[in-house]
Short mmCIF file of C-alpha atoms and ligand atoms in Angstrom, two decimals:
data_model
loop_
_atom_site.label_atom_id
_atom_site.label_comp_id
_atom_site.label_asym_id
_atom_site.label_seq_id
_atom_site.Cartn_x
_atom_site.Cartn_y
_atom_site.Cartn_z
CA ALA O 326 0.00 0.00 0.00
CA ILE O 327 2.92 2.34 0.75
CA GLU O 328 6.27 2.21 -1.04
CA ALA O 329 8.61 5.03 -0.06
CA THR O 330 12.24 5.02 -1.09
CA GLY O 331 15.16 7.28 -0.29
CA LEU O 332 13.14 10.11 1.26
CA HIS O 333 15.08 13.28 2.02
CA LYS O 334 13.54 16.37 3.54
CA SER O 335 15.22 19.47 4.92
CA TYR O 336 13.83 22.76 6.07
CA ARG O 337 15.90 25.67 4.86
CA ASP O 338 15.70 29.16 6.27
CA GLY O 339 18.35 31.40 4.79
CA GLU O 340 21.66 29.80 5.67
CA ARG O 341 20.58 27.22 8.15
CA SER O 342 19.25 23.87 7.13
CA VAL O 343 17.51 21.36 9.37
CA ASP O 344 17.97 17.95 7.77
CA VAL O 345 15.06 15.91 9.04
CA LEU O 346 14.72 12.86 6.76
CA ARG O 347 17.96 11.46 5.38
CA GLY O 348 17.16 8.57 3.11
CA ALA O 349 14.12 7.08 4.81
CA ASP O 350 12.61 3.92 3.31
CA LEU O 351 9.22 2.41 4.07
CA SER O 352 7.28 -0.51 2.67
CA VAL O 353 3.81 -1.26 4.04
CA GLU O 354 1.56 -4.04 2.79
CA PRO O 355 -2.18 -3.48 2.32
CA GLY O 356 -4.00 -4.11 5.57
CA GLU O 357 -0.98 -3.68 7.82
CA PHE O 358 -1.20 -1.64 11.02
CA VAL O 359 2.12 0.06 11.59
CA ALA O 360 3.14 2.23 14.55
CA VAL O 361 5.91 4.81 14.23
CA VAL O 362 7.66 6.05 17.34
CA GLY O 363 10.64 8.34 17.90
CA PRO O 364 11.77 11.30 19.96
CA SER O 365 10.07 14.65 19.78
CA GLY O 366 11.55 16.48 16.80
CA SER O 367 12.77 13.36 15.00
CA GLY O 368 10.61 13.91 11.91
CA LYS O 369 7.46 11.84 12.38
CA SER O 370 5.04 14.61 11.38
CA THR O 371 7.32 15.49 8.49
CA LEU O 372 7.21 11.89 7.26
CA LEU O 373 3.44 11.70 7.59
CA HIS O 374 2.93 14.92 5.64
CA LEU O 375 5.03 13.52 2.79
CA LEU O 376 3.13 10.22 2.78
CA GLY O 377 -0.16 12.11 2.82
CA ALA O 378 0.83 14.19 -0.22
CA LEU O 379 0.65 17.34 1.90
CA ASP O 380 4.27 18.17 1.21
CA VAL O 381 6.92 17.13 -1.30
CA PRO O 382 10.22 15.40 -0.48
CA ASP O 383 13.51 16.97 -1.58
CA ALA O 384 14.47 13.57 -2.96
CA GLY O 385 13.03 10.07 -3.11
CA SER O 386 9.78 8.54 -4.30
CA ILE O 387 6.43 7.72 -2.71
CA GLU O 388 3.77 5.40 -4.08
CA ILE O 389 0.44 5.01 -2.34
CA GLY O 390 -1.67 2.18 -3.76
CA GLY O 391 0.51 2.29 -6.85
CA THR O 392 0.03 6.03 -7.44
CA ALA O 393 3.18 8.16 -7.43
CA VAL O 394 2.10 10.97 -5.14
CA ALA O 395 5.02 13.34 -5.52
CA GLY O 396 4.14 13.93 -9.16
CA LEU O 397 0.51 14.97 -8.63
CA ASP O 398 -0.49 18.56 -9.25
CA PRO O 399 -2.30 20.30 -6.37
CA VAL O 400 -5.80 19.55 -7.70
CA GLU O 401 -5.05 15.87 -8.31
CA ALA O 402 -3.32 15.63 -4.93
CA ALA O 403 -6.34 17.07 -3.16
CA ARG O 404 -8.72 14.66 -4.89
CA PHE O 405 -6.37 11.74 -4.20
CA ARG O 406 -6.17 12.66 -0.54
CA ASN O 407 -9.92 13.06 -0.22
CA ARG O 408 -10.68 9.65 -1.71
CA THR O 409 -7.74 7.57 -0.59
CA ILE O 410 -6.25 8.91 2.63
CA GLY O 411 -7.78 9.61 6.01
CA PHE O 412 -5.44 12.04 7.79
CA VAL O 413 -5.52 12.89 11.48
CA PHE O 414 -3.27 15.88 12.18
CA GLN O 415 -1.26 16.29 15.37
CA PHE O 416 -3.11 19.54 15.95
CA GLN O 417 -6.52 18.63 14.82
CA GLU O 418 -7.27 21.40 12.40
CA LEU O 419 -11.02 21.22 12.59
CA LEU O 420 -12.85 24.03 10.80
CA ALA O 421 -13.83 26.60 13.40
CA ASP O 422 -17.02 27.73 11.68
CA PHE O 423 -18.57 24.26 11.50
CA ASP O 424 -19.79 22.11 14.35
CA ALA O 425 -18.50 18.63 15.12
CA LEU O 426 -21.05 16.87 12.91
CA GLU O 427 -20.40 19.16 9.96
CA ASN O 428 -16.65 18.72 10.36
CA VAL O 429 -16.99 14.95 10.30
CA MET O 430 -19.32 15.08 7.26
CA MET O 431 -16.98 17.35 5.29
CA PRO O 432 -15.01 14.67 3.38
CA GLY O 433 -18.35 13.24 2.24
CA LYS O 434 -19.47 16.59 0.89
CA ILE O 435 -16.17 16.98 -0.94
CA ALA O 436 -16.53 13.49 -2.41
CA GLY O 437 -20.08 14.20 -3.57
CA TRP O 438 -21.96 11.92 -1.19
CA ARG O 439 -25.66 12.46 -0.53
CA SER O 440 -25.77 14.43 2.70
CA GLY O 441 -28.08 11.84 4.28
CA ARG O 442 -25.47 9.17 3.87
CA ALA O 443 -22.67 11.39 5.19
CA ARG O 444 -24.82 12.40 8.15
CA ASP O 445 -25.71 8.86 9.16
CA ARG O 446 -22.16 7.66 8.91
CA ALA O 447 -20.86 10.71 10.82
CA LEU O 448 -23.32 10.21 13.67
CA GLU O 449 -22.41 6.55 13.88
CA LEU O 450 -18.70 7.38 14.15
CA LEU O 451 -19.28 10.11 16.74
CA ALA O 452 -21.27 7.65 18.82
CA GLU O 453 -18.44 5.13 18.63
CA VAL O 454 -16.08 7.62 20.26
CA GLY O 455 -18.67 8.68 22.84
CA LEU O 456 -19.46 12.09 21.33
CA GLU O 457 -23.10 11.74 20.28
CA ASP O 458 -24.00 14.57 22.70
CA ARG O 459 -21.37 16.88 21.27
CA SER O 460 -22.30 16.80 17.57
CA ASP O 461 -23.64 20.35 17.64
CA HIS O 462 -20.68 21.85 19.52
CA PHE O 463 -18.21 24.01 17.65
CA PRO O 464 -14.49 23.23 18.03
CA ASN O 465 -14.02 25.98 20.60
CA GLN O 466 -16.81 24.37 22.62
CA LEU O 467 -15.02 21.05 22.79
CA SER O 468 -12.29 19.79 25.08
CA GLY O 469 -8.85 18.93 23.68
CA GLY O 470 -9.53 15.22 23.64
CA GLU O 471 -12.99 15.72 22.16
CA ARG O 472 -11.51 17.66 19.24
CA GLN O 473 -9.01 14.90 18.72
CA ARG O 474 -11.76 12.31 18.57
CA VAL O 475 -13.80 14.41 16.13
CA ALA O 476 -10.73 14.67 13.88
CA LEU O 477 -10.41 10.88 13.88
CA CYS O 478 -14.07 10.46 12.91
CA ARG O 479 -13.58 12.88 10.05
CA ALA O 480 -10.59 10.87 8.81
CA LEU O 481 -12.63 7.64 8.92
CA LEU O 482 -15.82 8.90 7.25
CA LEU O 483 -15.07 7.62 3.76
CA GLU O 484 -13.55 4.38 5.09
CA PRO O 485 -10.34 5.29 3.27
CA PRO O 486 -7.92 2.59 2.15
CA LEU O 487 -5.12 4.34 4.03
CA LEU O 488 -5.27 5.97 7.46
CA LEU O 489 -2.40 8.25 8.50
CA ALA O 490 -2.74 9.39 12.09
CA ASP O 491 -0.32 11.77 13.80
CA GLU O 492 -0.54 11.12 17.54
CA PRO O 493 -4.32 10.53 17.59
CA THR O 494 -4.45 9.88 21.35
CA GLY O 495 -2.05 12.45 22.81
CA ASN O 496 -4.87 14.35 24.53
CA LEU O 497 -6.85 11.34 25.69
CA ASP O 498 -7.08 9.57 29.03
CA PRO O 499 -6.02 5.92 28.92
CA GLU O 500 -9.56 4.55 28.53
CA SER O 501 -10.52 6.90 25.69
CA ALA O 502 -7.19 6.14 24.01
CA VAL O 503 -7.93 2.42 24.08
CA ARG O 504 -11.39 3.01 22.54
CA VAL O 505 -9.87 5.10 19.76
CA PHE O 506 -7.32 2.42 19.00
CA ASP O 507 -10.08 -0.19 19.05
CA LEU O 508 -11.92 1.85 16.44
CA MET O 509 -8.89 2.06 14.19
CA ILE O 510 -8.19 -1.65 14.54
CA ALA O 511 -11.84 -2.46 13.83
CA LEU O 512 -11.60 -0.48 10.61
CA GLN O 513 -8.54 -2.39 9.61
CA GLU O 514 -10.11 -5.74 10.36
CA GLY O 515 -13.49 -4.86 8.87
CA HIS O 516 -12.32 -3.08 5.74
CA GLY O 517 -8.71 -4.08 5.25
CA THR O 518 -7.65 -0.48 5.86
CA THR O 519 -3.92 0.12 5.95
CA ALA O 520 -2.89 2.26 8.90
CA LEU O 521 0.27 4.09 9.85
CA VAL O 522 -0.03 5.68 13.27
CA VAL O 523 2.49 7.96 14.94
CA THR O 524 2.19 7.52 18.67
CA HIS O 525 4.15 8.24 21.82
CA ASN O 526 2.10 5.71 23.77
CA PRO O 527 4.04 2.45 24.19
CA ALA O 528 0.96 0.47 25.24
CA LEU O 529 -0.83 1.39 22.03
CA ALA O 530 2.24 0.98 19.84
CA ASN O 531 2.55 -2.57 21.09
CA ARG O 532 -0.94 -3.36 19.81
CA CYS O 533 0.14 -2.66 16.25
CA GLY O 534 1.26 -5.41 13.93
CA ARG O 535 4.57 -3.69 13.29
CA LEU O 536 6.61 -1.10 15.18
CA LEU O 537 9.09 1.25 13.53
CA GLN O 538 11.22 3.97 14.99
CA LEU O 539 12.49 7.12 13.34
CA ASP O 540 16.16 7.57 14.19
CA GLY O 541 18.72 9.80 12.54
CA GLY O 542 16.30 10.59 9.74
CA ARG O 543 15.64 6.98 8.78
CA LEU O 544 13.13 4.33 9.70
CA GLU O 545 14.17 1.10 11.30
CA ALA O 546 12.55 -1.70 13.23
CA PHE O 547 11.99 -0.65 16.82
CA ALA O 548 14.99 -1.69 18.85
CA GLY O 549 13.22 -2.22 22.14
CA ALA O 550 13.29 -0.03 25.24
CA SER O 551 16.36 2.15 24.83
CA GLY O 552 19.09 1.57 27.35
CA SER O 553 21.02 4.67 28.30
CA ALA R 87 -1.50 28.21 48.10
CA ILE R 88 -4.84 27.33 46.46
CA GLU R 89 -8.16 27.41 48.26
CA ALA R 90 -11.13 26.78 46.00
CA THR R 91 -14.59 26.14 47.38
CA GLY R 92 -17.88 25.18 45.78
CA LEU R 93 -16.87 25.82 42.19
CA HIS R 94 -19.67 25.66 39.65
CA LYS R 95 -19.20 26.22 35.93
CA SER R 96 -21.57 25.60 33.06
CA TYR R 97 -21.40 26.51 29.42
CA ARG R 98 -24.69 27.83 28.12
CA ASP R 99 -25.59 28.10 24.47
CA GLY R 100 -29.16 29.11 23.99
CA GLU R 101 -31.25 26.44 25.67
CA ARG R 102 -28.68 23.81 26.28
CA SER R 103 -26.39 23.86 29.26
CA VAL R 104 -23.29 21.74 29.79
CA ASP R 105 -22.73 21.55 33.55
CA VAL R 106 -19.03 20.88 33.91
CA LEU R 107 -18.04 21.71 37.49
CA ARG R 108 -20.67 21.00 40.14
CA GLY R 109 -19.36 22.09 43.48
CA ALA R 110 -15.65 21.30 43.14
CA ASP R 111 -13.42 21.93 46.15
CA LEU R 112 -9.65 22.07 46.20
CA SER R 113 -7.10 22.86 48.86
CA VAL R 114 -3.39 22.84 47.98
CA GLU R 115 -0.59 23.71 50.39
CA PRO R 116 2.38 25.80 49.27
CA GLY R 117 5.02 23.59 47.70
CA GLU R 118 2.72 20.69 46.93
CA PHE R 119 2.86 18.93 43.56
CA VAL R 120 -0.63 17.77 42.64
CA ALA R 121 -1.68 15.77 39.59
CA VAL R 122 -5.24 15.93 38.27
CA VAL R 123 -6.55 13.13 36.08
CA GLY R 124 -9.95 12.37 34.63
CA PRO R 125 -11.66 11.36 31.41
CA SER R 126 -11.52 13.51 28.31
CA GLY R 127 -14.29 16.09 28.65
CA SER R 128 -14.54 15.87 32.43
CA GLY R 129 -13.61 19.51 33.03
CA LYS R 130 -9.87 19.58 33.75
CA SER R 131 -9.08 22.47 31.40
CA THR R 132 -12.15 24.29 32.67
CA LEU R 133 -10.90 23.94 36.24
CA LEU R 134 -7.41 25.10 35.34
CA HIS R 135 -8.72 28.18 33.55
CA LEU R 136 -10.69 29.15 36.65
CA LEU R 137 -7.70 28.64 38.93
CA GLY R 138 -5.53 30.67 36.56
CA ALA R 139 -7.97 33.60 36.63
CA LEU R 140 -8.57 33.16 32.90
CA ASP R 141 -12.27 32.59 33.43
CA VAL R 142 -14.80 33.20 36.19
CA PRO R 143 -16.82 30.51 38.00
CA ASP R 144 -20.62 30.71 38.04
CA ALA R 145 -20.43 30.12 41.79
CA GLY R 146 -17.77 29.46 44.39
CA SER R 147 -14.59 31.16 45.51
CA ILE R 148 -10.92 30.87 44.58
CA GLU R 149 -7.96 32.18 46.55
CA ILE R 150 -4.44 31.93 45.20
CA GLY R 151 -1.81 32.83 47.76
CA GLY R 152 -4.53 34.56 49.75
CA THR R 153 -5.75 36.72 46.85
CA ALA R 154 -9.38 36.28 45.82
CA VAL R 155 -8.97 35.92 42.07
CA ALA R 156 -12.61 35.99 40.99
CA GLY R 157 -12.93 39.58 42.13
CA LEU R 158 -10.03 41.01 40.16
CA ASP R 159 -10.73 43.33 37.23
CA PRO R 160 -9.11 42.35 33.92
CA VAL R 161 -6.05 44.57 34.38
CA GLU R 162 -5.39 43.34 37.92
CA ALA R 163 -6.01 39.75 36.82
CA ALA R 164 -3.49 40.06 34.00
CA ARG R 165 -0.85 41.50 36.32
CA PHE R 166 -1.58 38.84 38.94
CA ARG R 167 -1.25 36.09 36.37
CA ASN R 168 1.99 37.47 34.96
CA ARG R 169 3.67 37.68 38.38
CA THR R 170 2.18 34.76 40.24
CA ILE R 171 1.09 32.03 37.86
CA GLY R 172 2.96 30.11 35.21
CA PHE R 173 0.35 28.64 32.85
CA VAL R 174 0.96 25.95 30.26
CA PHE R 175 -2.04 25.63 27.95
CA GLN R 176 -3.23 22.33 26.47
CA PHE R 177 -2.76 23.87 23.03
CA GLN R 178 0.35 25.81 23.55
CA GLU R 179 -0.65 29.21 22.29
CA LEU R 180 2.79 30.49 21.46
CA LEU R 181 2.84 33.81 19.61
CA ALA R 182 3.29 33.05 15.93
CA ASP R 183 5.25 36.19 15.11
CA PHE R 184 7.96 35.60 17.70
CA ASP R 185 10.59 32.90 17.75
CA ALA R 186 11.03 30.36 20.55
CA LEU R 187 13.46 32.53 22.51
CA GLU R 188 11.27 35.62 22.27
CA ASN R 189 8.21 33.61 23.32
CA VAL R 190 10.01 32.32 26.40
CA MET R 191 11.29 35.82 27.28
CA MET R 192 7.85 37.40 26.96
CA PRO R 193 6.72 37.16 30.63
CA GLY R 194 9.99 38.89 31.61
CA LYS R 195 9.31 41.75 29.24
CA ILE R 196 5.80 42.10 30.62
CA ALA R 197 7.14 42.10 34.18
CA GLY R 198 9.73 44.76 33.34
CA TRP R 199 12.89 42.66 33.55
CA ARG R 200 16.10 43.80 31.90
CA SER R 201 16.17 41.93 28.60
CA GLY R 202 19.63 40.54 29.38
CA ARG R 203 18.29 38.79 32.43
CA ALA R 204 15.25 37.43 30.58
CA ARG R 205 17.44 36.23 27.72
CA ASP R 206 19.91 34.37 29.95
CA ARG R 207 17.17 32.69 31.91
CA ALA R 208 15.25 31.80 28.72
CA LEU R 209 18.32 30.21 27.10
CA GLU R 210 19.02 28.24 30.25
CA LEU R 211 15.47 26.85 30.31
CA LEU R 212 15.48 26.01 26.60
CA ALA R 213 18.74 24.11 27.10
CA GLU R 214 17.20 22.15 29.97
CA VAL R 215 14.51 20.84 27.64
CA GLY R 216 16.98 20.15 24.82
CA LEU R 217 15.96 23.07 22.59
CA GLU R 218 19.07 25.24 22.54
CA ASP R 219 19.30 24.69 18.76
CA ARG R 220 15.71 25.74 18.21
CA SER R 221 15.70 29.15 19.92
CA ASP R 222 15.47 31.01 16.62
CA HIS R 223 12.70 28.86 15.14
CA PHE R 224 9.22 30.26 14.87
CA PRO R 225 6.32 28.18 16.23
CA ASN R 226 5.41 26.93 12.74
CA GLN R 227 9.02 25.74 12.39
CA LEU R 228 8.80 23.58 15.48
CA SER R 229 7.44 20.09 16.02
CA GLY R 230 4.40 19.54 18.25
CA GLY R 231 6.46 18.41 21.20
CA GLU R 232 8.99 21.21 20.71
CA ARG R 233 6.21 23.78 20.91
CA GLN R 234 4.98 22.12 24.07
CA ARG R 235 8.44 22.35 25.65
CA VAL R 236 8.79 26.01 24.65
CA ALA R 237 5.43 26.74 26.30
CA LEU R 238 6.68 25.14 29.52
CA CYS R 239 9.85 27.23 29.49
CA ARG R 240 7.77 30.36 29.06
CA ALA R 241 5.62 29.39 32.06
CA LEU R 242 8.74 28.84 34.19
CA LEU R 243 10.67 32.01 33.22
CA LEU R 244 9.69 34.10 36.25
CA GLU R 245 9.96 31.13 38.63
CA PRO R 246 6.32 31.72 39.56
CA PRO R 247 5.00 30.62 42.95
CA LEU R 248 2.26 28.62 41.19
CA LEU R 249 2.56 26.47 38.07
CA LEU R 250 -0.64 25.35 36.35
CA ALA R 251 0.07 22.94 33.50
CA ASP R 252 -2.63 21.49 31.24
CA GLU R 253 -1.28 18.23 29.83
CA PRO R 254 2.30 19.49 29.38
CA THR R 255 3.58 16.17 28.00
CA GLY R 256 0.77 15.01 25.69
CA ASN R 257 2.93 15.45 22.59
CA LEU R 258 6.17 14.10 24.01
CA ASP R 259 7.88 10.74 23.72
CA PRO R 260 8.37 8.98 27.06
CA GLU R 261 11.95 10.20 27.54
CA SER R 262 11.18 13.85 26.80
CA ALA R 263 8.14 13.60 29.07
CA VAL R 264 10.29 12.39 31.95
CA ARG R 265 12.75 15.27 31.41
CA VAL R 266 9.91 17.78 31.45
CA PHE R 267 8.55 16.33 34.67
CA ASP R 268 12.05 16.38 36.16
CA LEU R 269 12.24 20.08 35.35
CA MET R 270 8.93 20.82 37.04
CA ILE R 271 9.89 18.80 40.12
CA ALA R 272 13.29 20.54 40.28
CA LEU R 273 11.49 23.87 40.31
CA GLN R 274 9.30 22.73 43.13
CA GLU R 275 12.24 21.43 45.16
CA GLY R 276 14.51 24.37 44.38
CA HIS R 277 12.00 27.19 44.77
CA GLY R 278 9.11 25.76 46.71
CA THR R 279 6.87 26.24 43.68
CA THR R 280 3.34 24.90 44.03
CA ALA R 281 2.28 22.88 40.99
CA LEU R 282 -1.02 21.54 39.73
CA VAL R 283 -0.58 19.45 36.62
CA VAL R 284 -3.31 17.93 34.49
CA THR R 285 -1.97 14.80 32.88
CA HIS R 286 -3.26 11.68 31.17
CA ASN R 287 0.05 9.91 31.77
CA PRO R 288 -0.25 7.52 34.72
CA ALA R 289 3.51 7.10 35.11
CA LEU R 290 3.95 10.85 35.54
CA ALA R 291 0.88 11.26 37.73
CA ASN R 292 2.32 8.71 40.11
CA ARG R 293 5.43 10.85 40.59
CA CYS R 294 3.34 13.64 42.06
CA GLY R 295 2.91 14.05 45.77
CA ARG R 296 -0.88 13.92 45.48
CA LEU R 297 -3.26 12.55 42.87
CA LEU R 298 -6.80 13.84 42.36
CA GLN R 299 -9.43 12.85 39.85
CA LEU R 300 -12.21 14.92 38.39
CA ASP R 301 -15.41 12.93 38.46
CA GLY R 302 -18.98 14.14 38.05
CA GLY R 303 -17.80 17.73 38.23
CA ARG R 304 -16.02 17.38 41.57
CA LEU R 305 -12.50 16.59 42.69
CA GLU R 306 -11.76 13.58 44.81
CA ALA R 307 -8.74 11.54 45.76
CA PHE R 308 -7.78 9.20 42.94
CA ALA R 309 -9.52 5.90 43.48
CA GLY R 310 -6.91 3.71 41.86
CA ALA R 311 -7.06 1.98 38.48
CA SER R 312 -10.75 1.87 37.61
CA GLY R 313 -12.27 -1.57 37.61
CA SER R 314 -15.00 -2.07 35.04
N1 LIG U 1458 9.38 24.87 8.82
C1 LIG U 1458 10.41 24.40 9.54
N2 LIG U 1458 11.60 25.06 9.52
C2 LIG U 1458 12.66 24.61 10.23
N3 LIG U 1458 12.64 23.51 10.99
C3 LIG U 1458 11.48 22.81 11.05
C4 LIG U 1458 10.31 23.22 10.35
N4 LIG U 1458 9.31 22.34 10.62
C5 LIG U 1458 9.84 21.43 11.46
N5 LIG U 1458 11.14 21.70 11.73
C6 LIG U 1458 12.05 20.91 12.55
O1 LIG U 1458 12.10 19.62 11.98
C7 LIG U 1458 12.17 18.64 13.01
C8 LIG U 1458 11.12 17.58 12.77
O2 LIG U 1458 9.84 18.07 12.96
P1 LIG U 1458 8.59 17.11 13.08
O3 LIG U 1458 7.42 17.98 13.31
O4 LIG U 1458 8.52 16.20 11.90
O5 LIG U 1458 8.96 16.24 14.37
P2 LIG U 1458 8.09 15.15 15.17
O6 LIG U 1458 8.87 13.88 15.16
O7 LIG U 1458 6.70 15.10 14.61
O8 LIG U 1458 8.07 15.70 16.64
P3 LIG U 1458 6.92 15.63 17.78
O9 LIG U 1458 6.95 14.24 18.34
O10 LIG U 1458 7.40 16.65 18.77
O11 LIG U 1458 5.61 15.99 17.17
C9 LIG U 1458 11.99 19.35 14.34
O12 LIG U 1458 13.24 19.35 15.05
C10 LIG U 1458 11.58 20.76 13.97
O13 LIG U 1458 12.18 21.74 14.79
N1 LIG U 1459 -17.64 26.82 25.20
C1 LIG U 1459 -18.22 25.64 25.49
N2 LIG U 1459 -19.53 25.44 25.24
C2 LIG U 1459 -20.10 24.25 25.51
N3 LIG U 1459 -19.47 23.21 26.05
C3 LIG U 1459 -18.15 23.35 26.31
C4 LIG U 1459 -17.46 24.56 26.04
N4 LIG U 1459 -16.14 24.39 26.38
C5 LIG U 1459 -16.04 23.13 26.86
N5 LIG U 1459 -17.24 22.50 26.81
C6 LIG U 1459 -17.54 21.15 27.26
O1 LIG U 1459 -17.20 21.09 28.63
C7 LIG U 1459 -16.62 19.82 28.94
C8 LIG U 1459 -15.34 20.01 29.72
O2 LIG U 1459 -14.36 20.58 28.89
P1 LIG U 1459 -12.82 20.60 29.33
O3 LIG U 1459 -12.07 21.24 28.20
O4 LIG U 1459 -12.69 21.24 30.66
O5 LIG U 1459 -12.48 19.04 29.45
P2 LIG U 1459 -11.08 18.31 29.79
O6 LIG U 1459 -11.26 17.50 31.01
O7 LIG U 1459 -9.97 19.31 29.77
O8 LIG U 1459 -10.92 17.32 28.56
P3 LIG U 1459 -9.61 16.80 27.75
O9 LIG U 1459 -8.95 15.80 28.64
O10 LIG U 1459 -10.22 16.20 26.54
O11 LIG U 1459 -8.78 18.00 27.47
C9 LIG U 1459 -16.43 19.07 27.63
O12 LIG U 1459 -17.35 17.99 27.57
C10 LIG U 1459 -16.71 20.10 26.55
O13 LIG U 1459 -17.46 19.57 25.47
MG1 LIG U 1460 4.91 15.65 15.35
MG1 LIG U 1461 -8.42 19.63 28.49
#
């Protein structure tokens, strides 16, 4: 489902250059559930933005479901993302002028679904994360963890083939975090969804089929609890 | 250091009313390090905003260091907060037009410090959280966990008597989270700072001298891992 080879990404600002990814490779089979861990600042969000066609690598190639994403123009990339990728951002980026239900329904509107279908599916997802009573709240009327759960529902609305989630449980208490992970795993088992989840939570990472760590700008199999 | 009695807080929006705090009491001695846990949506951020004089309860009283905070006018409240309370928000709220160093120095500027003193102290704090190389990055040039660490440094600049931190480690890997907690505990031990920290991380909560949970809109001693 994901084939990424030789990814390089630096941020340049005048003279300084922060070299984040330095030849990262990644191969994920359809239906796999992969966790990515690594220190704060190691490049996990950067990697996810490249995989989600939200940014372009300085070098290297990325194929999602056989489509080369780096070559897409902005319009094609947006349509590809809408149909193929469910993305949960580290900072949820809900639309402030729409309530929770409307935010979750949004990918359906963009994809041209009947609004009845989008609405039913959105309400079902919100109920699964315990937010049926919050559907008419605006983002600034939601707690941090509630916003995070709404963002996950939005990413799952279209039952996308690929879910990319950037720390989807960072603002959740342990029980809510488990329920969110259950929901993602259920999607994978029910629909064969491929998932790549960045998480700092070791308990959740261990529930994933595969565990990778980002170290020195490259991905490698997780080496176990780091000794010092 | 904190005496809060009978706190009530609801959010009203037309007809509906979300009753969040329902008679919460809290008494914290100077120098205590208290953790507050509770499910997502239970009212932890709401409580912290009241204690930090960023919002006003519907009923009840709050004294911080003997000062009744609910009665302060906005100017007095702002000065009180600047001098007395270090606040780390759940969503860090750094100023986008200032770099990390300037953000951390800001409370010093507001308090009238010489900029040399604010700068030295800010650099020292940034180094303690491993961000000496990021002092000239703007917030949108920082990772999620880096922004969170910068926000903590800003809250600690004036060595405030009271630290209120709303999930200060939610975006941090386990090792960075431990370092951040070490920094907060060092402040408490070195300066007698009182700290109230909302956290979802059980390992960190257990390092605090006292553990409270928010349940049904009131605070109570943590009842241990919840059975189901
Ligand atoms: N626009 C930018 N300009 C310069 N440096 C940047 C920029 N964006 C990110 N960085 C740096 O790149 C590095 C990687 O950032 P990234 O957000 O990918 O890290 P991360 O692994 O997601 O961290 P976290 O776990 O804290 O969310 C960080 O050290 C950050 O300071
Ligand atoms: N402006 C508002 N209008 C209506 N309801 C609100 C508003 N702000 C917050 N709420 C609701 O009040 C409740 C408490 O919110 P709060 O942010 O204090 O929770 P929290 O314990 O900090 O949660 P989390 O752990 O997810 O951050 C939530 O259920 C939220 O939906
Ligand atoms: Mg990140
Ligand atoms: Mg909160």
